[in-house]
Tab-separated table of C-alpha atoms in Angstrom:
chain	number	residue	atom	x	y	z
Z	1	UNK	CA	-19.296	-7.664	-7.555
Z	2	UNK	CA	-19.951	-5.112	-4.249
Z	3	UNK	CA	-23.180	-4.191	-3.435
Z	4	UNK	CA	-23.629	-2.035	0.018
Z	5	UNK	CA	-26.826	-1.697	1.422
Z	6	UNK	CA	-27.236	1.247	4.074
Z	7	UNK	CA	-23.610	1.330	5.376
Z	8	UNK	CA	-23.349	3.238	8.452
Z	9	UNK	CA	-20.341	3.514	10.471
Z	10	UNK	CA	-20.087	5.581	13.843
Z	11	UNK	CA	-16.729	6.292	16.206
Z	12	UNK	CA	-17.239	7.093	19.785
Z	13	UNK	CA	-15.051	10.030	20.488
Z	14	UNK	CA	-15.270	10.205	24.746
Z	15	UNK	CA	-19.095	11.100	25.312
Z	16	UNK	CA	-20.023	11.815	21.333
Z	17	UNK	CA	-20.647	9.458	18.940
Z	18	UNK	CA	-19.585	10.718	15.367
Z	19	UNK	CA	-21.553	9.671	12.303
Z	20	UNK	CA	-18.890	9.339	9.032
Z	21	UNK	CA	-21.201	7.052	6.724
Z	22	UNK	CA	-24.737	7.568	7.160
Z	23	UNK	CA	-26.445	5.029	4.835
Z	24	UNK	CA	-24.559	4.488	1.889
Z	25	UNK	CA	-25.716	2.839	-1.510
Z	26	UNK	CA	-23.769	1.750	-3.784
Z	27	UNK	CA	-23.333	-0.907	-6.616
Z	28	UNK	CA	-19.841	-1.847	-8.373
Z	29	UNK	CA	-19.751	-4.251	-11.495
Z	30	UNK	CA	-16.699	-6.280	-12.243
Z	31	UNK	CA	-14.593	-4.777	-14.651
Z	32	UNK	CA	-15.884	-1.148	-13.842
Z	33	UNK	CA	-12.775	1.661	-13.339
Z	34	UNK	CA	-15.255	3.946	-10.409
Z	35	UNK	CA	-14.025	7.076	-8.461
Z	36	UNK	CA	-15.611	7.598	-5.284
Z	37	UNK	CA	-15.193	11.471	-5.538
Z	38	UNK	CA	-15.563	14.081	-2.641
Z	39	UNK	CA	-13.886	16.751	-0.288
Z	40	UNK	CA	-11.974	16.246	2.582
Z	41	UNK	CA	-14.220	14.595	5.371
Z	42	UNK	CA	-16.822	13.701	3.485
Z	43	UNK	CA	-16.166	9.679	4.976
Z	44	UNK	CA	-14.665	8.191	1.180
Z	45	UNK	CA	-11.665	6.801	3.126
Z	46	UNK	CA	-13.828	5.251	5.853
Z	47	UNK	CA	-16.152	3.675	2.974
Z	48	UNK	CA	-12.874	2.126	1.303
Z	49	UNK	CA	-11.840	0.644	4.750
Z	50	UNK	CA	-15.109	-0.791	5.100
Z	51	UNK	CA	-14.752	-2.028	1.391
Z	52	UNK	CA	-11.677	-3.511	1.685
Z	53	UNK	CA	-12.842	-5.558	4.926
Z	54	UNK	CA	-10.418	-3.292	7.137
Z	55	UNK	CA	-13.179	-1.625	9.266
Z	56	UNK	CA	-16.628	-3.330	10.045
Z	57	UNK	CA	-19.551	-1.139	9.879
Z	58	UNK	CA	-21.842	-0.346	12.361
Z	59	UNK	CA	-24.935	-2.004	10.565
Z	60	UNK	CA	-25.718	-2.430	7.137
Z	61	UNK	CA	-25.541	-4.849	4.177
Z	62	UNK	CA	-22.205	-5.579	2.259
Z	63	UNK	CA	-22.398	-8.241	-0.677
Z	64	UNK	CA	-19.365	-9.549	-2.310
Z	65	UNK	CA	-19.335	-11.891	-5.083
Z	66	UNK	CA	-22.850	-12.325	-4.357
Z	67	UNK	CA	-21.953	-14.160	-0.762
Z	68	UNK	CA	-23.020	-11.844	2.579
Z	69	UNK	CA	-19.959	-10.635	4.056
Z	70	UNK	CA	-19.693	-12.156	8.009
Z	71	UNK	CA	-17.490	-10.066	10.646
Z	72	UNK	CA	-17.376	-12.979	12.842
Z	73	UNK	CA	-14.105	-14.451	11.441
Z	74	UNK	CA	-11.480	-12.371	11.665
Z	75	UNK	CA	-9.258	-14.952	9.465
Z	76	UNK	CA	-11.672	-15.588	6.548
Z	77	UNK	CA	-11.968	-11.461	6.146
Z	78	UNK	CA	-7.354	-11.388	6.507
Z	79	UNK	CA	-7.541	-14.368	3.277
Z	80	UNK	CA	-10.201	-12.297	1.533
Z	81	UNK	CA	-7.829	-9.602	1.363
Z	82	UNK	CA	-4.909	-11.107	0.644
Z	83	UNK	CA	-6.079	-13.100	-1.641
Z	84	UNK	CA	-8.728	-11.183	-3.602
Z	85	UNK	CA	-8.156	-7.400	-2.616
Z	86	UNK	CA	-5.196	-5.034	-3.790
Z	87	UNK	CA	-4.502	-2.064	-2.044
Z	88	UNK	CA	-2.942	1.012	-2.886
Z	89	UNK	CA	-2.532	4.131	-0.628
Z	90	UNK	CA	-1.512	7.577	-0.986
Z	91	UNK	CA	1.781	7.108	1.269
Z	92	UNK	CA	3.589	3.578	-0.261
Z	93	UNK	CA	3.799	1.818	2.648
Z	94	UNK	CA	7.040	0.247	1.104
Z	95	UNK	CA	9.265	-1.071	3.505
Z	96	UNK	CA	12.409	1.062	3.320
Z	97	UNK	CA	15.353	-2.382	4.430
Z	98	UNK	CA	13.336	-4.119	1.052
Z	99	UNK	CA	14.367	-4.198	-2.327
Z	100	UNK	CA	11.429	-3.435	-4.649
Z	101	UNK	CA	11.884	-7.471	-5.016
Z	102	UNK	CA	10.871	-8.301	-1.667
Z	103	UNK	CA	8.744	-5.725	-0.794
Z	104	UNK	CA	6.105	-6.843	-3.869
Z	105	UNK	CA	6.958	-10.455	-2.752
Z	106	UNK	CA	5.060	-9.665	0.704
Z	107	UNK	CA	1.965	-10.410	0.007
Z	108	UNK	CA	3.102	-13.873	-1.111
Z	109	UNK	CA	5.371	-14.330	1.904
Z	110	UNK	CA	1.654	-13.530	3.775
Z	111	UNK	CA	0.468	-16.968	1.557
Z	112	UNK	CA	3.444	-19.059	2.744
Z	113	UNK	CA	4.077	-18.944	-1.091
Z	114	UNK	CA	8.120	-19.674	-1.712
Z	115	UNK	CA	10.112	-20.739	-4.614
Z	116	UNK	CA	11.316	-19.239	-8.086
Z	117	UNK	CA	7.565	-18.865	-8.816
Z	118	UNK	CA	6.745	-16.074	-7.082
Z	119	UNK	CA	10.177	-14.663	-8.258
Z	120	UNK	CA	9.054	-15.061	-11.624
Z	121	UNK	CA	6.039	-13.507	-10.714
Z	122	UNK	CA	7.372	-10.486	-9.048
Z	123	UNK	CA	9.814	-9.934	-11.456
Z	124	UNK	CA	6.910	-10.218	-14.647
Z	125	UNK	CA	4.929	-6.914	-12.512
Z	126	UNK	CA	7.809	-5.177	-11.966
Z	127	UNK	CA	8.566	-5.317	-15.284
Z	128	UNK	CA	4.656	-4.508	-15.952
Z	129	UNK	CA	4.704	-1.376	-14.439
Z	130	UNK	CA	7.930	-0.265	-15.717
Z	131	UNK	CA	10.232	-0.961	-12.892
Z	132	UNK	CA	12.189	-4.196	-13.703
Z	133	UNK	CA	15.585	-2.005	-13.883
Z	134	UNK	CA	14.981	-1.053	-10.068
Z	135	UNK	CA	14.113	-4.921	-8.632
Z	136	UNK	CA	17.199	-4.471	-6.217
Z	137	UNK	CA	16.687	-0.848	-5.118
Z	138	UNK	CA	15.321	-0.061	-1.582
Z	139	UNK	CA	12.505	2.726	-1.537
Z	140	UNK	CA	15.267	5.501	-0.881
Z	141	UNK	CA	16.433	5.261	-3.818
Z	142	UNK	CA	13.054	5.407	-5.743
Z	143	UNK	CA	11.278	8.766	-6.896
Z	144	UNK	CA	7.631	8.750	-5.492
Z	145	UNK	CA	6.475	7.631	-9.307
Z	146	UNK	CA	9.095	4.646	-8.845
Z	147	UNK	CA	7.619	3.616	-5.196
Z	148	UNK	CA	3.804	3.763	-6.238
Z	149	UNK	CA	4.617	1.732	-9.314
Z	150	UNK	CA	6.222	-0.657	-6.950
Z	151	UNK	CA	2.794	-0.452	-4.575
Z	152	UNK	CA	0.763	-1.370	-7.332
Z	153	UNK	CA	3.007	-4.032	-8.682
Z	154	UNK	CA	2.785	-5.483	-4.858
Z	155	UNK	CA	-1.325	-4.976	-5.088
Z	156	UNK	CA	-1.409	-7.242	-8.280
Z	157	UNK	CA	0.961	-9.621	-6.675
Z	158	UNK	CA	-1.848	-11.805	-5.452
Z	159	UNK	CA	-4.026	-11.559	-8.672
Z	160	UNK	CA	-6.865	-9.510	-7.070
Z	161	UNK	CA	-10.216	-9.080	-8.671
Z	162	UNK	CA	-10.307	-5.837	-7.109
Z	163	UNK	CA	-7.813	-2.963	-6.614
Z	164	UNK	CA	-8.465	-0.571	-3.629
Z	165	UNK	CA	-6.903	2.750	-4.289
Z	166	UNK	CA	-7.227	6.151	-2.039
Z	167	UNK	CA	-5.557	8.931	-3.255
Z	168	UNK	CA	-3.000	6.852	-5.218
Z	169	UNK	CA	-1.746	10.372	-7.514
Z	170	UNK	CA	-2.240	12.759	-4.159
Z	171	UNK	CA	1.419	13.235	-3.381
Z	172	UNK	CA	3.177	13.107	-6.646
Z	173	UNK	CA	2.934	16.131	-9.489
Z	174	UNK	CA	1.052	15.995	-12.202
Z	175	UNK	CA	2.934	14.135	-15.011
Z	176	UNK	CA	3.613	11.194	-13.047
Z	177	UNK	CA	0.013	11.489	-11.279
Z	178	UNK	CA	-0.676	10.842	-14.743
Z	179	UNK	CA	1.126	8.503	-16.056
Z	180	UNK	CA	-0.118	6.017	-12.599
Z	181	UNK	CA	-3.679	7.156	-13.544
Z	182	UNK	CA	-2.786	5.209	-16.988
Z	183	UNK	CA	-1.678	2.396	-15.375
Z	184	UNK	CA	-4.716	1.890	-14.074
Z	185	UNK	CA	-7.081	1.924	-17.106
Z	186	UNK	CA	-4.152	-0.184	-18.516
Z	187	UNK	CA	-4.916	-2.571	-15.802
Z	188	UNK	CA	-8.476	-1.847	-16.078
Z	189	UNK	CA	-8.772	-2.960	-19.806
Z	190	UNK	CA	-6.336	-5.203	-20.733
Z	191	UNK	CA	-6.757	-7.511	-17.631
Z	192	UNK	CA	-10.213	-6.635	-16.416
Z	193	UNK	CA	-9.458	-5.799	-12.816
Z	194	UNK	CA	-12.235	-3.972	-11.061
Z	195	UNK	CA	-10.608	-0.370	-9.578
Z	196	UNK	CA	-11.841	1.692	-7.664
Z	197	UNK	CA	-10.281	4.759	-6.866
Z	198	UNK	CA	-10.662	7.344	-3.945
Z	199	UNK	CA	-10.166	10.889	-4.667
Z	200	UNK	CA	-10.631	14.742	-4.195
Z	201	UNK	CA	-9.553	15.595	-7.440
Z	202	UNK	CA	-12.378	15.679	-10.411
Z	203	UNK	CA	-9.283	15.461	-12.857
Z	204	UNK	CA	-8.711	12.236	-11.152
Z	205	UNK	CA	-12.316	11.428	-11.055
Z	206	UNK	CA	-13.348	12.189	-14.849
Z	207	UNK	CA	-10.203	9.944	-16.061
Z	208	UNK	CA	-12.338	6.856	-14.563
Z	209	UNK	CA	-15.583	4.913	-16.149
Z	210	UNK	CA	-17.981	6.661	-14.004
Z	211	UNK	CA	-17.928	8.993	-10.950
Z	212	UNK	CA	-20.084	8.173	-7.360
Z	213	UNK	CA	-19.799	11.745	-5.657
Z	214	UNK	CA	-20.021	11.743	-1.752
Z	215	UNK	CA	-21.044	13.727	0.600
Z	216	UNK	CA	-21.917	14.330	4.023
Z	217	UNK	CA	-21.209	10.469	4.550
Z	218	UNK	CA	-23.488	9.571	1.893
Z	219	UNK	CA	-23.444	8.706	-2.243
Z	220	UNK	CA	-25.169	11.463	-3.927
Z	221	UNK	CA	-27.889	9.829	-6.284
C-alpha cells in the first residue's frame, strides 16, 4: 500500500538547515495495524505528515497504491486525503460551536456531500464507536475518551483505506487510552483498514501487528 524510498526532509531554520528524516525505508501492507515507535524528536511526526501528503519531502520516493506520488498538484494530494486518508491526532481538533453530528459530518461537507445520507452515515459511526447518545453534544461537554471517539468516527467518515494516527492515547489515562487502542484493532480486523499509529509508548507500540522503531530520523532495520 506505502512504500517510501529514502525520505529525507530538511527545515531551514535562519542560516542552518536541520535534517529530521534522513533516508527512511519503509514498507506498509494493507490491512497491517504498524506503530512507528520512538522518543521525542526522533522525526515520527514529520514522517506521518509526509505520509499523509501534509508535508512534501525534500527528495525521495513515496509509492501509494502502487501509483508515484506527484507534489505538483496541490488539489489531487487535498482529494487524496479526504478521500482515502483518516486522521487522528493527539489534541481532537473538534470544533468546539459543533455537535459531535456536524463535526464528523466535515469531512463530507469538504466532498460537497449533503442529504440524509451522510446523516445516516454519521449517525451509523457514532454509534460505532460508542457515542450515538452524545450526537448533539458540543466537545465541552465530552470527556477526552468521548472527543477522540468522535475524531475517529470523523476519520472513518470518508471510508479511508488508511487511518493516520499520532499519539491518539497521549493525553488521556490509561483505561480509556485503552479502550481507543481497541478500537483500533476493532477497526483493524473487522473492516480491514490499514492503521498506523505514531507513538512513544512501547505499551502502545506492542498492542499493534508489528513495531518500526525510529531513530535519529531514520527506521531502525
Amino acid at each position: 500500500m506505502l512504500t517510501l524510498r529514502d525520505i529525507r526532509k530538511s527545515y531551514r531554520i535562519g542560516p542552518t538547515e536541520v535534517d529530521v528524516l534522513k533516508g527512511v525505508n519503509l514498507e506498509v501492507q494493507q490491512g497491517e495495524l504498524l506503530s512507528i515507535m520512538g522518543q521525542s524528536g526522533c522525526g515520527k511526526s514529520t514522517l506521518m505528515n509526509v505520509i499523509g501528503l501534509l508535508d512534501r519531502p525534500t527528495s525521495g520516493s513515496f509509492m501509494l497504491d502502487g501509483a508515484e506520488v506527484s507534489y505538483t498538484d496541490d488539489d489531487a494530494l487535498s482529494e487524496i486525503r479526504n478521500q482515502r486518508i483518516g486522521f487522528v491526532f493527539q489534541q481532537y481538533f473538534l470544533l468546539s460551536r459543533l455537535t459531535a453530528l456536524e463535526n464528523v459530518a466535515l469531512p463530507l461537507i469538504y466532498r460537497s456531500t449533503t442529504g440524509t445520507d451522510h446523516h445516516h452515515r454519521c449517525m451509523d459511526l457514532l454509534k460505532r464507536v460508542g457515542m450515538a447518545d452524545r450526537a448533539h453534544h458540543r466537545p465541552n461537554e465530552l470527556s477526552g475518551g468521548q472527543q477522540q471517539r468522535v475524531a475517529i468516527a470523523r476519520a472513518l467518515v470518508g471510508s479511508p483505506s488508511l487511518i493516520l494516527a499520532d499519539e491518539p492515547t497521549g493525553a488521556l489515562d490509561t483505561q480509556v487510552g485503552g479502550e481507543i487502542m481497541d478500537l483500533f484493532k476493532i477497526l483493524n480486523a473487522e473492516e480491514g483498514i490499514t492503521v498506523v499509529i505514531i507513538t512513544h509508548d512501547p505499551g502502545i507500540a506492542r498492542q499493534c501487528k508489528r513495531v518500526a522503531r525510529m531513530q535519529d530520523g531514520v527506521i531502525l532495520p
